[in-house]
mmCIF file of C-alpha atoms and ligand atoms in Angstrom:
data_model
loop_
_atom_site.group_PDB
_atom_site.id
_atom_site.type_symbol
_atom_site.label_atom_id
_atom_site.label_comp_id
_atom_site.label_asym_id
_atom_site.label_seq_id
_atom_site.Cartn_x
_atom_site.Cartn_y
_atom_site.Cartn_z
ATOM 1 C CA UNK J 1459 74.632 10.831 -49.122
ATOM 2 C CA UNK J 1460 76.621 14.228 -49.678
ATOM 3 C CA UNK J 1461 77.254 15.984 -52.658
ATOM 4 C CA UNK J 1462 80.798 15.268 -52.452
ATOM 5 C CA UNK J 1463 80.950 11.654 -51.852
ATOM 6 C CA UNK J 1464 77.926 10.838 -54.557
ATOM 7 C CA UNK J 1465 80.210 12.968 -57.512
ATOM 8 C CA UNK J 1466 83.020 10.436 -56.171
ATOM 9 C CA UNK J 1467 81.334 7.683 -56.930
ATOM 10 C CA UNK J 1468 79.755 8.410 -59.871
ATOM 11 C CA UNK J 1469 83.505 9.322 -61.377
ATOM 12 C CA UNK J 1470 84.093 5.845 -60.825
ATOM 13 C CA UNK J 1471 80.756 4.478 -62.314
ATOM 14 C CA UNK J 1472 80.581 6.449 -65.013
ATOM 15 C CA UNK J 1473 84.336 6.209 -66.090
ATOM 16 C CA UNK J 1474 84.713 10.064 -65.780
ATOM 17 C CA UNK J 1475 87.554 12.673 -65.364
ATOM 18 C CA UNK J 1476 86.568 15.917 -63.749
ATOM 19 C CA UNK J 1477 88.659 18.804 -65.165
ATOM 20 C CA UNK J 1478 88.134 22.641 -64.025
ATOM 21 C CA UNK J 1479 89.204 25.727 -64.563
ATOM 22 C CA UNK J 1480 91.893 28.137 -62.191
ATOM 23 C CA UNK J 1481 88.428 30.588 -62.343
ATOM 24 C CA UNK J 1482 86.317 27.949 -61.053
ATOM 25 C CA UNK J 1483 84.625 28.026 -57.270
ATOM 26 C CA UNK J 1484 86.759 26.938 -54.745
ATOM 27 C CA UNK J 1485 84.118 24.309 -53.937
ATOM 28 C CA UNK J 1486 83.870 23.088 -57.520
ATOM 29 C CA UNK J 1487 87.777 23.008 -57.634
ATOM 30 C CA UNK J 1488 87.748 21.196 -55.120
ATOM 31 C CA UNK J 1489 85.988 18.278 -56.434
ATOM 32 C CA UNK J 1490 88.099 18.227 -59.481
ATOM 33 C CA UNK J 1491 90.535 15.611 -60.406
ATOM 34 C CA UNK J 1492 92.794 18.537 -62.342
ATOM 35 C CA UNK J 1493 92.601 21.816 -61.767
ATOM 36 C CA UNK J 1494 94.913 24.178 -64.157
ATOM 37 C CA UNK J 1495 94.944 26.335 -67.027
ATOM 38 C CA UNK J 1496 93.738 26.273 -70.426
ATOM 39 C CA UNK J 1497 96.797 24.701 -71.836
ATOM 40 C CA UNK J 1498 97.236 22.327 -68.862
ATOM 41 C CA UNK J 1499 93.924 21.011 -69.494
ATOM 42 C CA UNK J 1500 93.558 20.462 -73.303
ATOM 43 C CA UNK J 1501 96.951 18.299 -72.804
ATOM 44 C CA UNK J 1502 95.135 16.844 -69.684
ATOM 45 C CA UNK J 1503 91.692 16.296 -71.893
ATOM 46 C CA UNK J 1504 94.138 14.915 -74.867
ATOM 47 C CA UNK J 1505 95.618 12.221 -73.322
ATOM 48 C CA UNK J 1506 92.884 11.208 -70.528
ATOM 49 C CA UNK J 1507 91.985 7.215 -70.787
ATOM 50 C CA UNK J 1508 88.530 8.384 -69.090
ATOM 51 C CA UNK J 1509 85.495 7.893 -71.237
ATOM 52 C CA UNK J 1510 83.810 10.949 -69.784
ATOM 53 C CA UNK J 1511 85.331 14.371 -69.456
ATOM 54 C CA UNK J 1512 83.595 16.362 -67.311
ATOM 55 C CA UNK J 1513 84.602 20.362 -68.061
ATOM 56 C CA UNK J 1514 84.135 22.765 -65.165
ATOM 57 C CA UNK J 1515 85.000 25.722 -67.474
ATOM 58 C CA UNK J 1516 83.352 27.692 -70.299
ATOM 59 C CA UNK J 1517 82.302 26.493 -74.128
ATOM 60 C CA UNK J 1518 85.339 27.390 -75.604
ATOM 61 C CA UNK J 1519 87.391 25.094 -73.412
ATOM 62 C CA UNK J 1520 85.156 22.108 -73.571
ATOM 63 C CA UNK J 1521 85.085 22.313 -77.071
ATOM 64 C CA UNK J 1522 88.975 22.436 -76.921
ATOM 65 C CA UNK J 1523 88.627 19.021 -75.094
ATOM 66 C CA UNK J 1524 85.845 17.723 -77.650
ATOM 67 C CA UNK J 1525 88.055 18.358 -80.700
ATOM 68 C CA UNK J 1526 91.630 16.576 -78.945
ATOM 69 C CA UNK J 1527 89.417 13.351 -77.991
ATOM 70 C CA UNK J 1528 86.854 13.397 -80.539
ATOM 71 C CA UNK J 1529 85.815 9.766 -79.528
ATOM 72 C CA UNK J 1530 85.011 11.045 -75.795
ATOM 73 C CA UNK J 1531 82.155 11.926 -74.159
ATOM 74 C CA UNK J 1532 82.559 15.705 -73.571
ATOM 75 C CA UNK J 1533 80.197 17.386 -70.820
ATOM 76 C CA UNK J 1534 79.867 21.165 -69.997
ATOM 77 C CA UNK J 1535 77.852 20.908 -66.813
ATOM 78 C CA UNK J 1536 75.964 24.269 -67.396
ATOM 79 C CA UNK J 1537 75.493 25.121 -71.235
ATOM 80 C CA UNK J 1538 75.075 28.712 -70.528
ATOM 81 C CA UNK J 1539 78.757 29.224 -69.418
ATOM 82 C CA UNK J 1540 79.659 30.893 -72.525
ATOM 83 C CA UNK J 1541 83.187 32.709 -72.948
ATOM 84 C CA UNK J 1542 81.759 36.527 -74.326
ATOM 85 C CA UNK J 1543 85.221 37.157 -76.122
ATOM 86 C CA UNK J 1544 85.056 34.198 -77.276
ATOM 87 C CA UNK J 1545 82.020 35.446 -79.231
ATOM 88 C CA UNK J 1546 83.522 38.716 -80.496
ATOM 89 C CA UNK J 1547 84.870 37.090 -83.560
ATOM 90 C CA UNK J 1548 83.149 34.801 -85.729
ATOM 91 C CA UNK J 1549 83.768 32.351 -88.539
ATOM 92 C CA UNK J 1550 82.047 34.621 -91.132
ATOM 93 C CA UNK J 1551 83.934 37.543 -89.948
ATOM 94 C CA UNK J 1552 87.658 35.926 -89.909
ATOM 95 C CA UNK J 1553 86.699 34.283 -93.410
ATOM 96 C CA UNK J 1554 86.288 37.648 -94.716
ATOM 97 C CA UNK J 1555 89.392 39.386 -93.061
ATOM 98 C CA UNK J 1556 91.568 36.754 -94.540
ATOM 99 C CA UNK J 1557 89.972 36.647 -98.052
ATOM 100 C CA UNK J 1558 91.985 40.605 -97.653
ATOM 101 C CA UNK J 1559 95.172 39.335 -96.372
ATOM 102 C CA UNK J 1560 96.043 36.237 -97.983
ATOM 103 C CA UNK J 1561 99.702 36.775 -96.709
ATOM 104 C CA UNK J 1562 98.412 36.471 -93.017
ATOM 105 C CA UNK J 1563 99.048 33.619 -90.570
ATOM 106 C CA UNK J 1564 96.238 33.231 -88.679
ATOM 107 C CA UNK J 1565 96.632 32.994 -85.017
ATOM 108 C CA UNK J 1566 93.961 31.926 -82.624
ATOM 109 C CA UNK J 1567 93.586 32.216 -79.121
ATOM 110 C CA UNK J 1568 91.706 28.831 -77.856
ATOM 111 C CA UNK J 1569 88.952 31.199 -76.266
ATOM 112 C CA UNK J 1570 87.600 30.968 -79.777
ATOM 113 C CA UNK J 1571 85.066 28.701 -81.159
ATOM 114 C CA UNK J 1572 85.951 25.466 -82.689
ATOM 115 C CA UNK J 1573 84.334 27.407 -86.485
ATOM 116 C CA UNK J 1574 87.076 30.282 -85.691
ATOM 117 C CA UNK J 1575 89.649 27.676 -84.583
ATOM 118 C CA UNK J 1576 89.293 25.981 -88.084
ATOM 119 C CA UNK J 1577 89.878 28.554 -89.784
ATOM 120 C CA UNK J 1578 93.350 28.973 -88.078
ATOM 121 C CA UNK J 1579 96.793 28.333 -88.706
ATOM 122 C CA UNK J 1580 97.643 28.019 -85.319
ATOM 123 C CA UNK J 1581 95.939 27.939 -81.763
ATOM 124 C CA UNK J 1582 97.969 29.565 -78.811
ATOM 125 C CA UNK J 1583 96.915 29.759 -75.093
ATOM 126 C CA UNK J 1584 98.147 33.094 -72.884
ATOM 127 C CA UNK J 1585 101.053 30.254 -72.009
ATOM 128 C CA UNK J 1586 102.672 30.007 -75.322
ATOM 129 C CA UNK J 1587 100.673 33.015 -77.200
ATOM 130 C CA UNK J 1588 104.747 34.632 -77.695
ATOM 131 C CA UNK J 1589 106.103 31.376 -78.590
ATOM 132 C CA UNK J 1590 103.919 30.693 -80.920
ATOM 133 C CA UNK J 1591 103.864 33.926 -82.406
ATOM 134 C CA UNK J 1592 107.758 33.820 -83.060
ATOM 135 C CA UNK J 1593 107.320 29.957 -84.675
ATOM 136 C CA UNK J 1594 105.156 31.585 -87.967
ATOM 137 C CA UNK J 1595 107.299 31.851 -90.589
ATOM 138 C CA UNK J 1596 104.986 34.567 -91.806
ATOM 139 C CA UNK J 1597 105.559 38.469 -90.932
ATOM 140 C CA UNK J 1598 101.806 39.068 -90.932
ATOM 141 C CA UNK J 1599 99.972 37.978 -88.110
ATOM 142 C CA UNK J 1600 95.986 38.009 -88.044
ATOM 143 C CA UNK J 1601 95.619 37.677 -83.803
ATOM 144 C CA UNK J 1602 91.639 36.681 -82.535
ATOM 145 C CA UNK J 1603 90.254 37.482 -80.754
ATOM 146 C CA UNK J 1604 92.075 39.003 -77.823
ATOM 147 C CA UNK J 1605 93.461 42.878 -78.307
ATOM 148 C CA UNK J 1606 95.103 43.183 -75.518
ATOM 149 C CA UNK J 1607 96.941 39.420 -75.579
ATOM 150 C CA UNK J 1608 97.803 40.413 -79.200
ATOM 151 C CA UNK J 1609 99.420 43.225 -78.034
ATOM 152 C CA UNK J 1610 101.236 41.667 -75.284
ATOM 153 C CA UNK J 1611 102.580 39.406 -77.781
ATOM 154 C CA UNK J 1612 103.720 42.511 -80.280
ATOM 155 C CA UNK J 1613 106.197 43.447 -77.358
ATOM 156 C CA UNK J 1614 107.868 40.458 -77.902
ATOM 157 C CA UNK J 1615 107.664 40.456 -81.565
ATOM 158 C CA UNK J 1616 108.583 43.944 -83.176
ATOM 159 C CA UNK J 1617 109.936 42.044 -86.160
ATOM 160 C CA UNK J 1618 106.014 40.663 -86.914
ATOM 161 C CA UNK J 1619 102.478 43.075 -87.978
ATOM 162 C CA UNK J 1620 99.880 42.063 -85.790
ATOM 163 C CA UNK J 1621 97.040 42.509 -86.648
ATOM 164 C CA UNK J 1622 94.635 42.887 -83.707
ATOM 165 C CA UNK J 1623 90.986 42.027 -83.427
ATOM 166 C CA UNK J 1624 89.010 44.525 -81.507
ATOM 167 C CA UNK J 1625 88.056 41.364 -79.239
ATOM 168 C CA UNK J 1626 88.261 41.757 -75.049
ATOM 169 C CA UNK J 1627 87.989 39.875 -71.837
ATOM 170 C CA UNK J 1628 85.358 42.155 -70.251
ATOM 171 C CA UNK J 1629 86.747 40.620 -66.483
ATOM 172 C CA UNK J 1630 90.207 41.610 -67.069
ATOM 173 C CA UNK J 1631 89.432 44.816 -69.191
ATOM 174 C CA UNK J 1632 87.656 45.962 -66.046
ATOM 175 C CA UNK J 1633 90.955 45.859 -64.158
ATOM 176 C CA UNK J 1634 91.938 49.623 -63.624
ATOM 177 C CA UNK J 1635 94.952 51.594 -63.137
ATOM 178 C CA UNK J 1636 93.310 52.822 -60.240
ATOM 179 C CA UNK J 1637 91.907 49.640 -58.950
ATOM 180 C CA UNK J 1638 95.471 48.194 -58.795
ATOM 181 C CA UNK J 1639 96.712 51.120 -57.256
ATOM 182 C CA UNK J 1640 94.490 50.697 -54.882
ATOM 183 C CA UNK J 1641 94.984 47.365 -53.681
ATOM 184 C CA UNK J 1642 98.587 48.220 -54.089
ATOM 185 C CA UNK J 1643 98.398 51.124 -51.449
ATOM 186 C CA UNK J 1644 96.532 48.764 -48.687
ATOM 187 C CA UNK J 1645 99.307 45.675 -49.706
ATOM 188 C CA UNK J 1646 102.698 47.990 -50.660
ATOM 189 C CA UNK J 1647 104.742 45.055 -50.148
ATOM 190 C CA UNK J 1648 103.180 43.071 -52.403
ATOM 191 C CA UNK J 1649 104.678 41.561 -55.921
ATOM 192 C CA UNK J 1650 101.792 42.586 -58.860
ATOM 193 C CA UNK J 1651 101.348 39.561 -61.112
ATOM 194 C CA UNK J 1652 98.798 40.363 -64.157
ATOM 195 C CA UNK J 1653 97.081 38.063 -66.931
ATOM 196 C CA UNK J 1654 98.141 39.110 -70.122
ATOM 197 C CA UNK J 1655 94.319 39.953 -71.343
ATOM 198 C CA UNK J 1656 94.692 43.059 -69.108
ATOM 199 C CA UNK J 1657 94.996 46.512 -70.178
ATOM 200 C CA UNK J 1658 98.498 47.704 -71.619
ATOM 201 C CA UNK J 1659 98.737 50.566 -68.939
ATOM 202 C CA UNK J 1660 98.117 47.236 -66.340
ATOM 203 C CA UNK J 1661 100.300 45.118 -67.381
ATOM 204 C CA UNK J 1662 103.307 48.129 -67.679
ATOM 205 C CA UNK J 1663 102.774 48.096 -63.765
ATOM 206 C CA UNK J 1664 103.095 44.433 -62.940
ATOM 207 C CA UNK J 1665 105.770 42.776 -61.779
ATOM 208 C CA UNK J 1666 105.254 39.690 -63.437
ATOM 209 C CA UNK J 1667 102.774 38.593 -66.866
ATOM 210 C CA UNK J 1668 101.417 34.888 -67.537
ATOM 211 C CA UNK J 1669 98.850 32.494 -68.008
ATOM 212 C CA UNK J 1670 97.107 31.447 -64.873
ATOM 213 C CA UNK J 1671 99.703 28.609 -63.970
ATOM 214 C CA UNK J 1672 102.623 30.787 -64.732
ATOM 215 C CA UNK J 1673 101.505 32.412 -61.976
ATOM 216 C CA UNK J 1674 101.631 29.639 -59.700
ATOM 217 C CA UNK J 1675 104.853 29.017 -60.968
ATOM 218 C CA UNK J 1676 106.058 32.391 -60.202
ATOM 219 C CA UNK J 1677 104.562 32.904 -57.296
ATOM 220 C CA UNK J 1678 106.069 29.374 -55.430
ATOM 221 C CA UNK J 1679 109.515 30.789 -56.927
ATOM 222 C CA UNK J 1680 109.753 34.002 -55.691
ATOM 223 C CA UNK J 1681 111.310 35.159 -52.395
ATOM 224 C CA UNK J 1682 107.992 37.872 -52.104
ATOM 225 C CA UNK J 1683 105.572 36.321 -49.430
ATOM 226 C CA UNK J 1684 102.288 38.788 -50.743
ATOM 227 C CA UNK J 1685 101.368 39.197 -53.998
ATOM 228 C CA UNK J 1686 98.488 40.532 -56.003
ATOM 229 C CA UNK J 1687 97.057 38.238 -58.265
ATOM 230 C CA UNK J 1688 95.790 40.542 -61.347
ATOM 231 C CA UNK J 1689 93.176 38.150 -63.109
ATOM 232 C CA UNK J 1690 89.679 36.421 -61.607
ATOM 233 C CA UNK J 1691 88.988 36.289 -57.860
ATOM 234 C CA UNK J 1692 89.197 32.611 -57.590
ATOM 235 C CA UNK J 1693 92.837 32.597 -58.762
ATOM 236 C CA UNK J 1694 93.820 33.512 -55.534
ATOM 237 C CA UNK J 1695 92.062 29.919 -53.811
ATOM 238 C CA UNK J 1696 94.218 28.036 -56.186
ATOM 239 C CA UNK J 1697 97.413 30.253 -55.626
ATOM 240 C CA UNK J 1698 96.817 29.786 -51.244
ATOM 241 C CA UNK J 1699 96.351 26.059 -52.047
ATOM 242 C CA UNK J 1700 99.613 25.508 -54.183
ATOM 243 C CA UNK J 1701 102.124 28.159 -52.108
ATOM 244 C CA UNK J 1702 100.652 27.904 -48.179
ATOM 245 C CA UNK J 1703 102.098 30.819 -45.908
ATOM 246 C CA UNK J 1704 102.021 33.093 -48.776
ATOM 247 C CA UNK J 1705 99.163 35.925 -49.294
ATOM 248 C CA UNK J 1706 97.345 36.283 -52.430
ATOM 249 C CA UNK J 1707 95.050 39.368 -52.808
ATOM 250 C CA UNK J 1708 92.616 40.073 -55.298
ATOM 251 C CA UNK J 1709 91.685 43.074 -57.398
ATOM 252 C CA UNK J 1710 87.888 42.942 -56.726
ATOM 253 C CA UNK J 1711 85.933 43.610 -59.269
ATOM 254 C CA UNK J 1712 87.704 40.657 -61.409
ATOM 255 C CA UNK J 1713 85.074 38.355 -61.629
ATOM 256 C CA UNK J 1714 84.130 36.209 -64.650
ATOM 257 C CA UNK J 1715 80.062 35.210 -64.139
ATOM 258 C CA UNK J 1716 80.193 32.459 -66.589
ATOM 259 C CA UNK J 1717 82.946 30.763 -65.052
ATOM 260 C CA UNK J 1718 80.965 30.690 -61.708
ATOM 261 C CA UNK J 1719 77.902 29.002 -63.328
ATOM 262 C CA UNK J 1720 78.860 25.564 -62.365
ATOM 263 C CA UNK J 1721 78.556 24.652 -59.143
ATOM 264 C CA UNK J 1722 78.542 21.624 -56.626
ATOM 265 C CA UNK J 1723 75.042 20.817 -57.805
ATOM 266 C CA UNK J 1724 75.399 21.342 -61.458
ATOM 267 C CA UNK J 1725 78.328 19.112 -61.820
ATOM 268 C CA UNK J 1726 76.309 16.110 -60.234
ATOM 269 C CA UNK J 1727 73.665 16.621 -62.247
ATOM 270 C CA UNK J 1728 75.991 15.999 -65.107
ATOM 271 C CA UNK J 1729 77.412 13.359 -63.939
ATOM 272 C CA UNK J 1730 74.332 12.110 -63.363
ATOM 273 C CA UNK J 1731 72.476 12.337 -67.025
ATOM 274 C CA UNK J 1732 75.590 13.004 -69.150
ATOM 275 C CA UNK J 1733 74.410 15.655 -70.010
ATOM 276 C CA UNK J 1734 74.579 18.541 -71.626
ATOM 277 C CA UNK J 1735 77.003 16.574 -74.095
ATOM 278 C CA UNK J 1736 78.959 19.128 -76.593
ATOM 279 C CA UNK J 1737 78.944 18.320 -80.108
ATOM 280 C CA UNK J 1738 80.351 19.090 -82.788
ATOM 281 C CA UNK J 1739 80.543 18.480 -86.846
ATOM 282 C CA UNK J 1740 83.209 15.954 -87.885
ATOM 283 C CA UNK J 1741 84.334 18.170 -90.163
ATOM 284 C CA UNK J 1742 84.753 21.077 -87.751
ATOM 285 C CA UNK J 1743 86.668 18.767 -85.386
ATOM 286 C CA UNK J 1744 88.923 17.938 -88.286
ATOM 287 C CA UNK J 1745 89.973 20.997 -89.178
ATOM 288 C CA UNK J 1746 89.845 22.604 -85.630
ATOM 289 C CA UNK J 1747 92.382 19.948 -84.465
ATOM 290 C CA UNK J 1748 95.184 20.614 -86.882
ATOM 291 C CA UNK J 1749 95.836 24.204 -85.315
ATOM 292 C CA UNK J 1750 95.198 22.615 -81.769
ATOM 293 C CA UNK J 1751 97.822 19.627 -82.271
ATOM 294 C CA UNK J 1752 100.273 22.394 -83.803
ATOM 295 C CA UNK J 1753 99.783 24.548 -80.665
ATOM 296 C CA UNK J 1754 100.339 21.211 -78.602
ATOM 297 C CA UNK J 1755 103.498 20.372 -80.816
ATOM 298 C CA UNK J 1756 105.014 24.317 -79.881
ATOM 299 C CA UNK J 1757 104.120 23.592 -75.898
ATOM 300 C CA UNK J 1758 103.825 25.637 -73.235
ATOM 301 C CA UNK J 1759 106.614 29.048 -72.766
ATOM 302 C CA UNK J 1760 106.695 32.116 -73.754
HETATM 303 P P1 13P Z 272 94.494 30.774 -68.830
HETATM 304 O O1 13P Z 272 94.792 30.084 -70.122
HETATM 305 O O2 13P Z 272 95.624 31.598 -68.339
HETATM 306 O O3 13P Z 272 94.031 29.783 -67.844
HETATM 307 O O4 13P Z 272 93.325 31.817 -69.069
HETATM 308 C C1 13P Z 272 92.088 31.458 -69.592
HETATM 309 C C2 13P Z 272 91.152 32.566 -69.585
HETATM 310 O O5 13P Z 272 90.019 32.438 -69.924
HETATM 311 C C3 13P Z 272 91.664 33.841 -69.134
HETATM 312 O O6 13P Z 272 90.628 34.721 -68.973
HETATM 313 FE FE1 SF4 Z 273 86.365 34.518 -71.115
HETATM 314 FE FE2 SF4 Z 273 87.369 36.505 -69.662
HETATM 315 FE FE3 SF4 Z 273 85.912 34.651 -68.470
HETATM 316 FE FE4 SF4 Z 273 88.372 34.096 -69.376
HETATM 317 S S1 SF4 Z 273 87.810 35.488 -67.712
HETATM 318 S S2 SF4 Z 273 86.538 32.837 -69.642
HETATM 319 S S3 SF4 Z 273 88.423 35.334 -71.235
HETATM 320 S S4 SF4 Z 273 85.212 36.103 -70.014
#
């Protein structure tokens, strides 16, 4: 039997939803039941009657999905696909940086881990990150791990002190002036769209900023027919899929490795065994989820 058909009916037997990431394969997106952002899927992950979610993403987001259905099985088909800004700021560190600004909100980007998330006012994705910004009542904002979201978001906010965490998406970081320039050159007619984790001097050049679905949004909107789709390669499968007889380019070198550990074969195998399940302490997923729900609560716009 194929690959394709066996997942299928395993789905079925084991009770399972099979959620993945805009970053994943196309072939693994294309066995997914949803296929979205990070946002899109922690609602998706929240409300799911499955018993079994399957999460074609990295740690960070299949924690996400661990702490909103605590009762559910959670799966990460390949245990290795690790988020690494998602590692540049840890529980120990954030409990000491707040211990010197007790006047701080704390706002967390969900590429955090569910020890950082706890320790967090709020959660925000890059689809509410401004909104959710603007709901603190506080003027002080501690923003992890993301430098270059948090800074985004100051744009939007000059009434609010960020304070930024030297953290960084090394695939988007790696996205140059030059690179887009060059990709603009070959493509002049093209509309730039950029991922808010990019570089300030990036995102000054684009024509328009969002989460991975905004762009989708955007991109089935517009009059433009070509655009260039600043964030991971795969993006682009997704964006061809959802707006047919438009042309998505990539910027090359945006490619995140631990999104494209799970493939075909990894995701039957955990269907297969359940495994590897993610866990977590109760008491971690209780205080993880109160900054998650809140970010829920605030929704999705920016
Ligand atoms: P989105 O929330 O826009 O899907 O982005 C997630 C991510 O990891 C970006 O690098
Ligand atoms: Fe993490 Fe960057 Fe990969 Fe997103 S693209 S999962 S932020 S390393």
């Amino acid at each position: 039997m194929n690959v394709a058909k066996r997942i299928q009916e395993l789905k079925g037997q084991r009770k399972a939803v099979v959620l993945a990431h805009n970053y994943q394969s196309p072939e693994v997106q294309d066995l997914a039941d949803h296929v979205g952002d990070s946002l899109g899927l922690a609602q998706i992950a929240a409300r799911t009657d499955a018993e079994v979610i399957v999460f074609c993403g990295v740690d960070f987001m299949a924690e996400s999905a661990k702490i909103l259905s605590p009762e559910k099985k959670v799966i990460l088909p390949e245990s290795e696909a690790m988020c690494p800004m998602s590692a540049m700021c840890t529980a120990m560190e954030l409990a000491l940086f707040k211990e010197r600004h007790p006047q701080a909100a704390v706002v967390a980007y969900v590429n955090t881990s569910a020890a950082v998330k706890a320790l967090a006012d709020v959660c925000c994705t890059s689809a509410n990150a401004v909104k959710v910004v603007g709901r603190m009542p506080q003027k002080h904002i501690i923003f992890v791990p993301d430098r270059n979201l948090g800074a985004y978001v100051q744009r939007f906010h000059p009434e609010k002190e960020i304070m930024l965490w030297p953290g960084f998406c090394q695939t988007h970081q790696g996205i140059s002036v030059e690179e887009v320039q060059e990709v603009r050159g070959r493509h002049p007619e093209a509309k730039l769209m950029v991922h808010p984790e990019c570089l300030p001097e990036v995102i000054d050049l684009a024509d328009h900023v969002s989460s991975t679905e905004g762009m989708i949004k955007y991109a089935k909107a517009s009059e433009a027919r070509e655009f260039i789709v600043g964030t991971e390669v795969d993006m682009t499968y997704r964006l061809g899929k959802e707006a047919p007889g438009k042309r998505f380019y990539p910027v090359p070198s945006a490619v995140c490795p631990n999104m494209k550990r799970t493939t075909p074969a990894s995701l039957l195998r955990a269907l297969e065994t359940l495994t590897p399940e993610v866990t977590l302490p109760p008491d971690v997923i209780k205080a993880a989820r109160r900054p998650l729900e809140l970010m829920m609560e605030i929704g999705r716009g920016n």
